[in-house]
Short mmCIF file of C-alpha atoms in Angstrom, two decimals:
data_model
loop_
_atom_site.label_atom_id
_atom_site.label_comp_id
_atom_site.label_asym_id
_atom_site.label_seq_id
_atom_site.Cartn_x
_atom_site.Cartn_y
_atom_site.Cartn_z
CA MET A 1 124.36 82.65 119.89
CA ASP A 2 128.03 81.99 120.63
CA GLU A 3 127.95 79.64 123.62
CA GLY A 4 131.69 80.11 124.09
CA LYS A 5 131.43 83.85 124.84
CA MET A 6 128.68 84.23 127.37
CA ASP A 7 128.44 87.17 129.78
CA GLU A 8 125.86 86.91 132.58
CA ASN A 9 125.57 90.73 132.67
CA GLU A 10 123.97 90.67 129.20
CA TRP A 11 121.02 88.69 130.58
CA LYS A 12 118.19 89.59 132.96
CA TYR A 13 115.59 87.65 134.93
CA HIS A 14 112.38 87.23 132.90
CA GLY A 15 110.13 84.88 134.88
CA GLU A 16 109.61 81.33 136.09
CA GLY A 17 107.02 78.65 136.69
CA ASN A 18 107.02 75.45 138.69
CA LYS A 19 109.41 73.56 136.40
CA SER A 20 111.56 76.11 134.60
CA LEU A 21 113.15 79.57 134.81
CA VAL A 22 113.63 82.02 131.94
CA VAL A 23 116.21 84.78 131.42
CA ALA A 24 116.10 87.29 128.55
CA HIS A 25 118.97 88.86 126.60
CA LYS A 26 119.09 92.64 126.98
CA GLN A 27 119.84 93.35 123.31
CA ARG A 28 118.82 90.32 121.27
CA CYS A 29 115.25 88.96 121.07
CA VAL A 30 116.10 85.61 122.65
CA VAL A 31 115.56 83.91 125.99
CA LEU A 32 117.17 80.96 127.76
CA ARG A 33 114.96 78.48 129.55
CA PHE A 34 116.51 76.40 132.35
CA LEU A 35 114.98 73.48 134.20
CA LYS A 36 114.49 73.74 137.98
CA PHE A 37 114.90 71.04 140.60
CA HIS A 38 114.67 70.63 144.37
CA PRO A 39 118.12 71.15 145.97
CA ASN A 40 118.51 67.49 146.98
CA ARG A 41 117.47 66.09 143.60
CA ASN A 42 120.34 65.46 141.21
CA LYS A 43 119.75 64.39 137.63
CA ALA A 44 122.35 63.20 135.14
CA SER A 45 123.29 65.65 132.38
CA GLU A 46 122.20 63.15 129.72
CA GLU A 47 118.76 62.89 131.35
CA ILE A 48 118.35 66.67 131.38
CA PHE A 49 119.45 66.94 127.75
CA GLN A 50 116.91 64.28 126.73
CA HIS A 51 114.16 65.98 128.73
CA LEU A 52 114.80 69.30 126.93
CA GLN A 53 115.16 67.60 123.55
CA ASN A 54 111.79 65.88 124.08
CA ILE A 55 110.21 69.31 124.69
CA VAL A 56 111.71 70.61 121.43
CA ASP A 57 110.67 67.49 119.47
CA PHE A 58 107.10 67.54 120.79
CA SER A 59 106.76 71.22 119.89
CA LYS A 60 108.27 70.74 116.43
CA ASN A 61 106.72 67.41 115.39
CA VAL A 62 103.32 67.56 117.09
CA MET A 63 102.21 71.06 118.11
CA LYS A 64 103.49 72.75 114.96
CA GLU A 65 101.37 70.30 112.97
CA PHE A 66 98.26 71.19 114.96
CA PHE A 67 98.75 74.96 115.35
CA GLY A 68 100.75 75.91 112.27
CA GLU A 69 104.29 76.96 111.46
CA ASN A 70 103.98 80.64 112.37
CA TYR A 71 102.36 80.21 115.78
CA VAL A 72 104.78 77.73 117.39
CA HIS A 73 108.44 78.48 118.20
CA SER A 74 110.24 75.29 119.13
CA GLY A 75 113.74 76.64 119.82
CA GLU A 76 116.78 74.42 120.30
CA VAL A 77 118.80 72.82 123.08
CA VAL A 78 122.12 74.57 123.76
CA GLN A 79 125.06 73.68 126.00
CA LEU A 80 126.42 76.61 128.00
CA PRO A 81 129.65 77.11 130.00
CA LEU A 82 129.03 75.97 133.58
CA ASP A 83 130.78 79.05 134.99
CA PHE A 84 128.37 81.31 133.07
CA VAL A 85 125.34 79.40 134.41
CA LYS A 86 126.58 79.59 138.01
CA GLN A 87 127.29 83.32 137.78
CA LEU A 88 123.92 83.93 136.14
CA CYS A 89 122.20 81.99 138.93
CA LEU A 90 123.84 84.21 141.56
CA LYS A 91 123.04 87.38 139.61
CA ILE A 92 119.27 86.76 139.31
CA GLN A 93 118.65 85.16 142.71
CA ALA A 94 117.56 88.42 144.38
CA GLU A 95 114.91 89.02 141.67
CA ARG A 96 113.19 85.67 142.09
CA PRO A 97 109.84 85.54 143.93
CA GLU A 98 110.24 83.95 147.36
CA SER A 99 107.40 81.52 146.61
CA ARG A 100 109.43 80.03 143.72
CA CYS A 101 112.72 79.59 145.55
CA ASP A 102 111.94 76.07 146.79
CA LYS A 103 113.59 74.88 143.57
CA ASP A 104 116.99 75.85 142.14
CA LEU A 105 118.04 76.57 138.59
CA ASP A 106 119.96 73.63 137.08
CA THR A 107 123.61 74.71 137.26
CA LEU A 108 125.19 71.27 136.85
CA SER A 109 124.31 70.08 133.34
CA GLY A 110 124.94 73.29 131.35
CA TYR A 111 121.92 72.53 129.13
CA ALA A 112 119.15 75.02 128.39
CA MET A 113 116.66 75.83 125.65
CA CYS A 114 117.23 78.88 123.45
CA LEU A 115 113.94 80.41 122.25
CA PRO A 116 112.69 83.68 120.74
CA ASN A 117 111.54 86.30 123.23
CA LEU A 118 107.79 86.29 122.58
CA THR A 119 107.27 89.60 124.40
CA ARG A 120 108.96 91.15 121.33
CA LEU A 121 107.74 91.31 117.73
CA GLN A 122 108.78 88.11 115.98
CA THR A 123 109.90 89.90 112.82
CA TYR A 124 113.09 91.29 114.39
CA HIS A 125 116.20 89.61 115.78
CA PHE A 126 117.35 92.60 117.82
CA VAL A 127 115.56 94.80 120.34
CA GLU A 128 114.01 97.76 118.56
CA HIS A 129 113.99 101.28 119.93
CA ARG A 130 110.25 101.63 119.64
CA PRO A 131 107.55 100.78 122.22
CA ILE A 132 106.49 97.14 122.28
CA LEU A 133 103.37 95.92 124.04
CA CYS A 134 102.75 92.24 124.72
CA VAL A 135 99.59 90.69 126.17
CA GLU A 136 99.80 87.11 127.43
CA ILE A 137 96.44 85.33 127.72
CA LYS A 138 95.94 81.87 129.20
CA PRO A 139 92.45 81.16 127.77
CA LYS A 140 91.95 77.72 129.45
CA CYS A 141 89.43 75.09 128.27
CA GLY A 142 86.90 76.49 125.79
CA PHE A 143 84.23 73.77 125.69
CA ILE A 144 81.83 71.91 127.96
CA PRO A 145 82.30 68.11 128.06
CA PHE A 146 80.06 66.25 125.60
CA SER A 147 81.11 62.72 126.56
CA SER A 148 78.45 60.22 127.59
CA ASP A 149 80.91 58.99 130.24
CA VAL A 150 80.30 62.12 132.32
CA THR A 151 78.36 61.12 135.45
CA HIS A 152 77.89 64.58 136.98
CA GLU A 153 75.10 66.43 135.18
CA MET A 154 76.60 69.75 136.35
CA LYS A 155 79.59 69.19 134.03
CA HIS A 156 77.23 69.29 131.01
CA LYS A 157 76.07 72.79 132.04
CA VAL A 158 78.99 74.60 133.70
CA CYS A 159 82.53 74.81 132.36
CA ARG A 160 85.54 73.52 134.31
CA TYR A 161 87.06 77.00 134.75
CA CYS A 162 83.94 78.51 136.36
CA MET A 163 83.54 75.53 138.71
CA HIS A 164 87.23 75.58 139.67
CA GLN A 165 87.01 79.26 140.63
CA HIS A 166 84.86 78.41 143.66
CA LEU A 167 87.37 75.86 144.96
CA LYS A 168 90.32 78.21 144.39
CA VAL A 169 88.65 81.05 146.32
CA ALA A 170 87.65 78.68 149.13
CA THR A 171 91.23 77.42 149.49
CA GLY A 172 92.67 80.95 149.46
CA LYS A 173 94.37 80.77 146.05
CA TRP A 174 92.39 83.84 144.89
CA LYS A 175 90.47 86.47 146.82
CA GLN A 176 87.39 86.63 144.60
CA ILE A 177 85.70 84.77 141.76
CA SER A 178 86.53 86.03 138.29
CA LYS A 179 83.74 86.98 135.86
CA TYR A 180 85.83 85.50 133.03
CA CYS A 181 84.41 82.42 131.31
CA PRO A 182 86.48 80.76 128.55
CA LEU A 183 83.36 79.89 126.53
CA ASP A 184 82.68 83.61 126.07
CA LEU A 185 86.17 84.16 124.63
CA TYR A 186 85.93 81.13 122.33
CA SER A 187 82.42 82.04 121.14
CA GLY A 188 83.63 84.24 118.27
CA ASN A 189 80.86 86.69 119.21
CA LYS A 190 82.49 90.09 119.67
CA GLN A 191 80.17 91.21 122.46
CA ARG A 192 80.93 88.06 124.47
CA MET A 193 84.66 88.29 123.68
CA HIS A 194 84.76 91.91 124.84
CA PHE A 195 83.06 90.90 128.10
CA ALA A 196 85.55 88.04 128.58
CA LEU A 197 88.62 90.24 127.97
CA LYS A 198 87.35 93.00 130.27
CA SER A 199 86.73 90.36 132.93
CA LEU A 200 90.31 89.14 132.56
CA LEU A 201 91.56 92.71 132.92
CA GLN A 202 89.46 93.21 136.06
CA GLU A 203 90.54 89.95 137.71
CA ALA A 204 93.71 88.81 135.93
CA GLN A 205 94.68 86.06 138.40
CA ASN A 206 97.31 84.09 136.42
CA ASN A 207 95.34 84.19 133.15
CA LEU A 208 96.51 87.58 131.86
CA LYS A 209 99.78 89.51 131.90
CA ILE A 210 100.83 92.65 130.05
CA PHE A 211 104.45 93.48 129.21
CA LYS A 212 105.80 96.82 128.00
CA ASN A 213 109.21 96.67 126.33
CA GLY A 214 109.70 93.22 127.82
CA GLU A 215 108.90 94.27 131.41
CA LEU A 216 105.80 93.02 133.26
CA ILE A 217 103.52 96.00 134.01
CA TYR A 218 100.15 94.34 134.74
CA GLY A 219 98.89 90.99 136.02
CA GLY A 220 100.80 88.23 137.70
CA LYS A 221 100.30 89.96 141.03
CA GLU A 222 97.47 89.18 143.41
CA ALA A 223 95.13 91.36 145.48
CA ARG A 224 95.76 94.73 143.85
CA ASP A 225 93.16 97.50 143.55
CA SER A 226 91.77 96.99 140.05
CA VAL A 227 90.57 100.59 139.61
CA THR A 228 93.98 102.00 140.44
CA ASP A 229 95.52 99.34 138.24
CA TRP A 230 93.34 100.35 135.30
CA ASN A 231 94.32 104.00 135.66
CA GLU A 232 97.97 103.04 135.86
CA LEU A 233 97.57 100.63 132.94
CA ALA A 234 95.83 103.27 130.80
CA HIS A 235 98.81 105.58 131.40
CA HIS A 236 101.13 102.91 129.95
CA LEU A 237 98.83 102.05 127.04
CA LYS A 238 97.82 105.54 125.93
CA PRO A 239 100.80 106.08 123.56
CA PHE A 240 99.97 102.84 121.71
CA PHE A 241 96.31 103.58 121.02
CA PHE A 242 96.10 107.39 121.15
CA PRO A 243 99.53 108.59 119.94
CA SER A 244 98.32 112.14 119.23
CA ASN A 245 97.61 112.48 122.99
CA GLY A 246 94.17 113.96 122.36
CA LEU A 247 92.78 112.37 125.50
CA ALA A 248 93.00 113.98 128.90
CA SER A 249 93.56 111.87 131.98
CA GLY A 250 90.83 110.64 134.30
CA PRO A 251 88.11 107.97 134.23
CA HIS A 252 86.95 108.85 130.69
CA CYS A 253 90.50 108.45 129.36
CA THR A 254 90.93 105.15 131.22
CA ARG A 255 87.70 103.71 129.82
CA ALA A 256 88.58 104.81 126.27
CA VAL A 257 92.06 103.24 126.42
CA ILE A 258 90.80 99.96 127.92
CA ARG A 259 88.01 99.83 125.32
CA GLU A 260 90.56 100.28 122.53
CA LEU A 261 92.83 97.56 123.98
CA VAL A 262 89.89 95.12 124.13
CA HIS A 263 88.89 96.00 120.56
CA VAL A 264 92.43 95.39 119.26
CA LEU A 265 92.87 92.11 121.16
CA THR A 266 89.54 90.82 119.82
CA TRP A 267 90.52 91.76 116.26
CA VAL A 268 93.87 89.96 116.57
CA LEU A 269 92.37 86.85 118.19
CA LEU A 270 89.91 86.51 115.28
CA SER A 271 92.53 87.09 112.59
CA ASP A 272 94.30 84.42 110.55
CA THR A 273 98.00 85.26 110.58
CA ASP A 274 99.35 81.80 109.69
CA LYS A 275 99.41 81.56 105.91
CA SER A 276 101.25 78.24 106.01
CA ARG A 277 99.51 74.88 105.68
CA LEU A 278 96.12 75.02 107.38
CA GLY A 279 95.37 71.93 109.43
CA THR A 280 92.89 69.68 107.62
CA TRP A 281 91.84 67.71 110.69
CA ARG A 282 88.97 68.38 113.07
CA ALA A 283 88.82 66.84 116.51
CA VAL A 284 85.04 66.56 116.79
CA PRO A 285 82.03 68.14 115.07
CA GLY A 286 81.67 71.70 116.29
CA THR A 287 77.97 71.23 117.08
CA GLN A 288 78.63 68.91 120.02
CA GLY A 289 78.31 70.23 123.54
CA LEU A 290 76.81 73.44 124.91
CA ARG A 291 78.14 76.70 123.51
CA ALA A 292 77.49 78.71 126.66
CA CYS A 293 78.23 78.11 130.32
CA GLU A 294 75.38 78.55 132.79
CA ALA A 295 77.75 80.06 135.37
CA SER A 296 79.06 82.79 133.05
CA PRO A 297 77.95 86.24 134.32
CA PHE A 298 77.30 87.15 130.67
CA SER A 299 74.88 84.20 130.31
CA ARG A 300 73.20 84.95 133.65
CA GLN A 301 72.74 88.60 132.64
CA LEU A 302 71.00 87.54 129.43
CA HIS A 303 68.83 85.09 131.35
CA CYS A 304 67.67 87.91 133.64
CA GLN A 305 66.72 89.90 130.53
CA GLY A 306 64.54 87.01 129.34
CA LYS A 307 66.96 85.77 126.65
CA ASN A 308 67.80 82.08 126.66
CA THR A 309 71.31 81.64 125.25
CA PRO A 310 74.10 84.01 124.24
CA GLU A 311 74.85 84.35 120.55
CA HIS A 312 77.59 82.05 119.26
CA SER A 313 79.13 83.44 116.07
CA GLY A 314 81.79 80.76 115.66
CA LEU A 315 85.54 81.22 115.23
CA PRO A 316 87.29 81.70 111.86
CA LYS A 317 89.06 78.42 111.07
CA GLY A 318 92.47 80.02 110.58
CA CYS A 319 92.61 81.91 113.87
CA LEU A 320 94.67 80.69 116.82
CA LEU A 321 91.67 80.37 119.18
CA TYR A 322 89.98 77.97 116.74
CA LYS A 323 93.11 75.83 116.45
CA THR A 324 93.58 75.83 120.23
CA LEU A 325 90.00 74.69 120.75
CA GLN A 326 90.35 71.87 118.21
CA VAL A 327 93.41 70.49 120.00
CA GLN A 328 91.64 70.77 123.36
CA MET A 329 88.75 68.72 121.96
CA LEU A 330 91.05 65.72 121.54
CA ASP A 331 89.77 65.13 125.07
CA MET A 332 86.70 63.35 123.72
CA LEU A 333 85.98 61.11 126.72
CA ASP A 334 86.49 63.53 129.62
CA ILE A 335 88.69 62.40 132.52
CA GLU A 336 85.82 60.19 133.73
CA GLY A 337 85.85 58.14 130.53
CA LEU A 338 89.62 58.34 130.19
CA TYR A 339 90.61 57.09 133.63
CA PRO A 340 89.58 53.43 133.09
CA LEU A 341 91.66 53.44 129.88
CA TYR A 342 94.61 54.89 131.78
CA SER A 343 94.19 52.05 134.29
CA ARG A 344 94.33 49.54 131.40
CA VAL A 345 97.63 51.00 130.20
CA GLU A 346 98.96 51.17 133.76
CA ARG A 347 98.18 47.49 134.43
CA TYR A 348 100.05 46.54 131.27
CA LEU A 349 103.08 48.66 132.24
CA GLN A 350 103.18 47.13 135.71
CA GLU A 351 103.32 43.69 134.12
CA PHE A 352 105.72 44.70 131.32
CA PRO A 353 107.66 47.79 132.53
CA GLU A 354 110.26 47.36 129.77
CA GLN A 355 107.52 48.26 127.22
CA ARG A 356 107.28 51.88 128.40
CA LYS A 357 109.70 53.06 125.71
CA THR A 358 107.94 51.04 122.98
CA LEU A 359 104.62 52.67 123.93
CA GLN A 360 106.28 56.13 123.59
CA ILE A 361 105.08 57.26 127.02
CA ASP A 362 108.19 59.45 127.39
CA GLY A 363 108.90 59.91 123.70
CA PRO A 364 110.25 59.96 121.11
CA TYR A 365 107.70 62.52 119.96
CA ASN A 366 108.09 61.97 116.24
CA GLU A 367 105.91 61.72 113.13
CA ALA A 368 104.63 58.26 114.19
CA PHE A 369 103.51 59.68 117.56
CA TYR A 370 101.64 62.50 115.80
CA GLN A 371 99.91 60.19 113.32
CA LYS A 372 98.44 58.05 116.12
CA LEU A 373 96.82 61.17 117.60
CA LEU A 374 94.67 61.56 114.47
CA ASP A 375 92.62 58.42 115.22
CA LEU A 376 89.35 59.99 116.45
CA SER A 377 87.37 56.80 116.99
CA THR A 378 85.56 56.48 120.33
CA GLU A 379 84.51 52.82 120.02
CA ASP A 380 86.47 50.93 122.66
CA ASP A 381 87.56 47.57 121.26
CA GLY A 382 89.12 46.57 124.55
CA THR A 383 92.69 46.72 123.23
CA LEU A 384 95.79 48.30 124.73
CA ALA A 385 96.30 50.25 121.48
CA TYR A 386 92.92 52.01 121.79
CA ALA A 387 93.51 52.87 125.47
CA LEU A 388 97.01 54.18 124.74
CA THR A 389 95.79 56.41 121.88
CA LYS A 390 93.10 57.98 124.08
CA VAL A 391 95.61 58.53 126.91
CA GLN A 392 98.06 60.28 124.57
CA GLN A 393 95.28 62.39 123.04
CA TYR A 394 94.18 63.42 126.53
CA ARG A 395 97.73 64.51 127.43
CA VAL A 396 97.93 66.65 124.27
CA ALA A 397 94.46 68.12 124.94
CA MET A 398 95.44 69.03 128.51
CA THR A 399 98.54 70.75 127.15
CA ALA A 400 96.36 72.90 124.86
CA LYS A 401 94.00 73.67 127.78
CA ASP A 402 96.91 75.18 129.70
CA CYS A 403 98.79 76.97 126.89
CA SER A 404 99.28 80.74 126.63
CA ILE A 405 98.66 83.04 123.65
CA MET A 406 101.13 85.91 123.22
CA ILE A 407 99.94 88.97 121.28
CA THR A 408 102.70 91.50 120.58
CA LEU A 409 101.86 95.00 119.32
CA SER A 410 103.99 97.91 118.14
CA PRO A 411 102.92 101.21 116.53
CA CYS A 412 103.91 101.64 112.89
CA LEU A 413 105.99 104.76 112.41
CA GLN A 414 104.46 107.59 110.40
CA ASP A 415 104.43 106.83 106.62
CA GLU A 416 106.10 103.48 107.39
CA SER A 417 105.22 100.59 105.08
CA PRO A 418 104.37 97.49 107.13
CA GLY A 419 106.14 95.27 104.59
CA HIS A 420 105.62 91.61 105.48
CA ARG A 421 104.24 92.35 108.94
CA ALA A 422 100.60 91.92 109.88
CA VAL A 423 98.90 95.18 110.91
CA VAL A 424 95.77 95.76 112.97
CA PRO A 425 93.93 98.99 112.10
CA SER A 426 93.38 100.71 115.45
CA SER A 427 91.04 103.71 115.41
CA LYS A 428 93.86 106.18 116.07
CA SER A 429 97.01 104.31 114.98
CA ARG A 430 98.23 101.34 112.95
CA LEU A 431 99.75 98.56 115.03
CA ALA A 432 102.07 95.87 113.71
CA PHE A 433 101.43 92.61 115.54
CA SER A 434 102.52 89.00 115.90
CA VAL A 435 100.72 86.11 117.59
CA SER A 436 102.37 83.07 119.15
CA VAL A 437 101.49 80.19 121.43
CA LEU A 438 103.70 78.95 124.26
CA ASP A 439 103.66 76.65 127.32
CA LEU A 440 103.38 73.62 125.06
CA ASP A 441 105.24 71.03 127.15
CA LEU A 442 103.36 67.73 126.99
CA LYS A 443 101.50 67.04 130.24
CA PRO A 444 103.04 64.08 132.08
CA TYR A 445 101.45 60.64 131.96
CA GLU A 446 101.81 60.43 135.76
CA SER A 447 99.52 63.44 136.30
CA ILE A 448 96.36 61.61 135.12
CA PRO A 449 95.39 60.17 138.56
CA HIS A 450 95.78 63.65 140.05
CA GLN A 451 93.53 65.10 137.32
CA TYR A 452 90.90 62.45 138.06
CA MET A 453 90.91 63.23 141.79
CA LEU A 454 90.91 67.00 141.18
CA ASP A 455 87.96 66.74 138.81
CA GLY A 456 85.86 65.02 141.46
CA LYS A 457 86.90 67.56 144.07
CA ILE A 458 86.01 70.54 141.84
CA VAL A 459 82.57 69.18 140.94
CA SER A 460 81.80 68.17 144.53
CA TYR A 461 82.71 71.58 145.95
CA TYR A 462 80.83 73.48 143.24
CA SER A 463 77.71 71.35 143.72
CA LYS A 464 77.77 72.05 147.46
CA ALA A 465 78.23 75.79 146.83
CA VAL A 466 75.24 75.84 144.44
CA ARG A 467 73.03 73.90 146.88
CA ALA A 468 73.97 76.26 149.72
CA LYS A 469 73.19 79.29 147.56
CA ASP A 470 69.82 77.84 146.48
CA ALA A 471 68.93 77.02 150.10
CA ALA A 472 69.80 80.56 151.22
CA ALA A 473 67.69 82.05 148.42
CA ALA A 474 64.70 79.84 149.29
CA ALA A 475 64.80 80.57 153.03
CA PRO A 476 62.35 83.26 154.25
CA PRO A 477 63.98 86.43 155.58
CA ARG A 478 64.37 86.43 159.34
CA PHE A 479 65.10 89.22 161.79
CA LYS A 480 67.91 88.62 164.24
CA GLY A 481 67.32 89.50 167.88
CA ASN A 482 69.80 92.34 167.94
CA GLU A 483 68.58 94.00 164.72
CA ASP A 484 66.45 97.15 164.79
CA CYS A 485 63.13 96.96 163.00
CA THR A 486 60.31 99.47 162.42
CA LEU A 487 56.60 98.67 162.53
CA VAL A 488 54.69 100.82 160.06
CA LEU A 489 50.90 101.20 160.59
CA HIS A 490 48.75 102.19 157.64
CA LYS A 491 45.36 103.88 158.10
CA VAL A 492 42.57 101.73 156.67
#
């Protein structure tokens, strides 16, 4: 990319989160990621450059080691003409969601990250004139805490995601509780994975988005009619999975297309597409902890049928879900066991604030930082070094718990040889695909107290909800004064 010849009209708004905003090039398969700040908060250009460089270094030196070369795209920091950035900011302002406009795009430093556009196939540098489908899944935490430091018995039975749903609905974040449970997706059992993916499609919240040719067509929007959405979605997806157009429209067509999408996504999630060095480390033995969540509708359905636990097939070691789960399991102590260790580090930093850089709290995220993460001991020797290692492992684990998996699909042309591209055999067409992981910024050290407080709040609210539900189920039915009732007399 020639930073000297930048035209804002060649770029379009792509999306944004709480901390950054992304624009995509209209012709090339690249995006620019800018930091966002509150209007009254000014940061020095050098500070912004270092912040972005830390993101690149952490991705390159740490997450690539855990996930593998082919799954992680680190990008690079670029310096852009300030006039281009200002004009681009004006151009995209009208497209930004109102809820995100409390922060402004950084127009003062000129620094941004240049990354591949993961809604496109990663085997091409330029936009192809063929349909491209991309599914973004945020799978969340895939295991139940196994730490002996956990004081709430509920946390050994119900996963964090399912508990958090109740609090989010109560506070108005979402309108209804999702049937999705991460443990079903991470089970490796196709029946459970199908159920999990269908649940995500029914209630996407912010855990699933679908892009067609780089444009968002499904998910990311709240309170839409899911049936209408599925019909509309099936219309978009039909050419990918049934290119001969043998299906008519209507409910049968919609179900067939959704079923094929779920089948393909499951196949891709279980595939090993990274033929580079396979990670030799394991966070913890895979037998620890429950393999099913009691709150999962899939588990409850089995329980009603008289079956005890859902089948757990296990994930292939080369697939991205397996690698994601292993990084998540660096959280070996749970926040309850971690928080006292965080307090130990914090007391030291308050006494010796100049040591923050030496402890690598804010970087550099280099080979030495990565090597310390591989110490999987859980015997606390009372030292600062032990506490610091567990804190850093927790930050990395939390990053993996909040990452997104991007699955990009494109139909192979008739008689086309796939060459070096991976291909999923769909029932009606061959689909070239690529899989990537993104949202890999290291979670901040300062967020740990918030996580501790939030954990207590989630468990407390869920426990109250369960007790209220049990009490309502145990109470005898009562007629209200204004209700009609009928007395039926039987002849004896």
